[in-house]
Short mmCIF file of C-alpha atoms in Angstrom, two decimals:
data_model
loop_
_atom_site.label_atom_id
_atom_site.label_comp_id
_atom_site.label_asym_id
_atom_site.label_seq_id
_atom_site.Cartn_x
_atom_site.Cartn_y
_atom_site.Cartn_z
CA UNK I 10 -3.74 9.14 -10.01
CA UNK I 11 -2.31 7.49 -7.47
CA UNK I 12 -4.07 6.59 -3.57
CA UNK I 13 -1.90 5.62 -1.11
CA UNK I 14 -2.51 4.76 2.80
CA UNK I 15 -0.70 4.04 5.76
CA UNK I 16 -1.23 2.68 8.38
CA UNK I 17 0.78 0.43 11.60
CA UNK I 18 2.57 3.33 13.48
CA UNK I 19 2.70 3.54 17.34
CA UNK I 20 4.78 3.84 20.22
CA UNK I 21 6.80 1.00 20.86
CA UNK I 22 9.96 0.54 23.87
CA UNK I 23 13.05 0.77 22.16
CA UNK I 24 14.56 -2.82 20.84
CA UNK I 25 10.90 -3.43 19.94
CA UNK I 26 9.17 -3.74 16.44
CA UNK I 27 6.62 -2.48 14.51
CA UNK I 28 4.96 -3.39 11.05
CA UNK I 29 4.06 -0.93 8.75
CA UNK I 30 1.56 -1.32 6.07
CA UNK I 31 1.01 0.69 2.89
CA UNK I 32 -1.82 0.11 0.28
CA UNK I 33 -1.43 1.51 -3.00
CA UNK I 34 -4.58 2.08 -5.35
CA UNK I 35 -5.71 4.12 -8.47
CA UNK I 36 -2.90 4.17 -11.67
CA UNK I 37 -0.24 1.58 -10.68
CA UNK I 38 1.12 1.70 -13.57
CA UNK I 39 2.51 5.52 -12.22
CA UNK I 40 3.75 3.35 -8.82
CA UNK I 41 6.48 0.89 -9.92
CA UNK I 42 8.47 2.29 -6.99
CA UNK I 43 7.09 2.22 -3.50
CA UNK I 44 9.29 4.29 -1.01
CA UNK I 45 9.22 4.74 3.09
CA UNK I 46 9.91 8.03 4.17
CA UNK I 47 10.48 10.12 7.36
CA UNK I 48 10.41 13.16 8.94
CA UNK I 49 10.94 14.20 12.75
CA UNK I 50 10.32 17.70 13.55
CA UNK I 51 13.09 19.75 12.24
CA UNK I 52 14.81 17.40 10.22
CA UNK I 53 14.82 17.08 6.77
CA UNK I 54 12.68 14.00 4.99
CA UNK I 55 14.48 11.43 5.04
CA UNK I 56 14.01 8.08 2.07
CA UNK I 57 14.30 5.15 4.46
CA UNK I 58 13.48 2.31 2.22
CA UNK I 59 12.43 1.25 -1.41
CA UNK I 60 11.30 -1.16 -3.87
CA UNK I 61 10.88 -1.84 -7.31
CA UNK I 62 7.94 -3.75 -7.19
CA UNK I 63 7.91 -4.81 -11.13
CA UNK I 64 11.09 -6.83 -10.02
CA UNK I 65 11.15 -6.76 -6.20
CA UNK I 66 14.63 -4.99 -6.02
CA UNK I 67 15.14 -3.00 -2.74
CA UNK I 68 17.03 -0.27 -1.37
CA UNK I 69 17.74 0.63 2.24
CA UNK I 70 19.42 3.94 4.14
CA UNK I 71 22.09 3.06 6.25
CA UNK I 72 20.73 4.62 9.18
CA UNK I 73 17.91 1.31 8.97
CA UNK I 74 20.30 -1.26 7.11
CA UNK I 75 19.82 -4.46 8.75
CA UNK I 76 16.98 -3.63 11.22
CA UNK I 77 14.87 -2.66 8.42
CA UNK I 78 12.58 -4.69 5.73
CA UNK I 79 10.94 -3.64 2.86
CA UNK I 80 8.43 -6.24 1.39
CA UNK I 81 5.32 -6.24 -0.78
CA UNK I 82 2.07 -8.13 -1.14
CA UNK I 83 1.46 -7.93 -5.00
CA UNK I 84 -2.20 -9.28 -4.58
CA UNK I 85 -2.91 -6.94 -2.28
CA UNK I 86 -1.42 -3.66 -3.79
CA UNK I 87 0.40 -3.43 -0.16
CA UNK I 88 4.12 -2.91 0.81
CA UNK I 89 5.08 -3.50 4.16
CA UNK I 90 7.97 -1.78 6.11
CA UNK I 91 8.99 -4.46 8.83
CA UNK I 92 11.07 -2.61 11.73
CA UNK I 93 12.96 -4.48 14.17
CA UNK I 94 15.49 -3.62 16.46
CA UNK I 95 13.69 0.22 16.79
CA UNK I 96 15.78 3.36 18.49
CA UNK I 97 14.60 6.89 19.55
CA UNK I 98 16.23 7.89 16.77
CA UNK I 99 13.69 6.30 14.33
CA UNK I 100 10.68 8.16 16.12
CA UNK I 101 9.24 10.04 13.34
CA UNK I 102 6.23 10.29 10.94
CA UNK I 103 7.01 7.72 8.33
CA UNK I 104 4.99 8.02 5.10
CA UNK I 105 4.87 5.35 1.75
CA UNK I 106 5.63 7.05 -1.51
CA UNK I 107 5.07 6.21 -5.62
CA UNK I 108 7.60 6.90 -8.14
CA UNK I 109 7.59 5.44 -11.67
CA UNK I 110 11.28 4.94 -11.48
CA UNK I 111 13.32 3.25 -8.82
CA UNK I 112 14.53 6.39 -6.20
CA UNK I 113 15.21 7.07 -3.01
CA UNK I 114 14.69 10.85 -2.82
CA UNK I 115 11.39 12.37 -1.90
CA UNK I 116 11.27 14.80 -4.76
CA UNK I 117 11.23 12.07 -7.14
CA UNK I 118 8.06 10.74 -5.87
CA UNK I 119 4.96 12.22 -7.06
CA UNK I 120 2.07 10.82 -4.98
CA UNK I 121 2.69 10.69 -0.90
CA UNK I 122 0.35 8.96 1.46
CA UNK I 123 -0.55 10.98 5.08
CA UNK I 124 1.69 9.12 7.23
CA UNK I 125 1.87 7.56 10.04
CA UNK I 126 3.39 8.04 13.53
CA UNK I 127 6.23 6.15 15.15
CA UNK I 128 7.59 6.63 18.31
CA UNK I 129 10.00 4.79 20.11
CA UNK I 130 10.90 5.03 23.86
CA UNK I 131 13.15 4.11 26.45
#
């Protein structure tokens, strides 16, 4: 099984940033893909960002392209979501994924951490 955790939400003035964190643990060997998603009350979940951590490849939404970095810390089992350049728009509850294969869509992912909250004001 896979454990994941989140953590590095908050509520942050708009043009700000904010750092999330996610630290995998259990069977990595299920997590070769770590994905940010999000969800704002009635939306649909939305994959924000990905990476293939066996090679470090990434993918990003275009809603987050160039405000947006995915990274990972392979010593520390922890991939980081960097966020720059935030808008209302992003305000959501943003939770880290594991896939075995590189994806972007939540129902490829099997093992979901609780999230975290972001909110971002103006």
């Amino acid at each position: 099984q896979v454990q994941l955790v989140e953590s590095g939400g908050g509520s942050v003035q708009a043009g700000g940033s904010l750092r999330l964190s996610c630290v995998v643990s259990g069977y990595t060997d299920s997590a070769n893909c770590i994905g940010w998603f999000r969800q704002a009350p009635g939306q649909e979940r939305e994959g924000v960002a990905a990476i293939y951590t066996t090679a470090g490849n990434t993918h990003y939404a275009d809603s987050v392209e160039g405000r947006f970095t995915i990274s990972q810390d392979i010593a520390k089992n922890t991939v980081y979501l960097q966020m720059d350049s935030l808008k209302p728009e992003d305000t959501a509850m943003y939770y880290c994924a594991a896939s075995e294969r590189p994806s972007i869509v939540a129902r490829d992912f099997g093992y979901w951490g609780q999230g975290t909250q972001v909110t971002v004001f103006s």
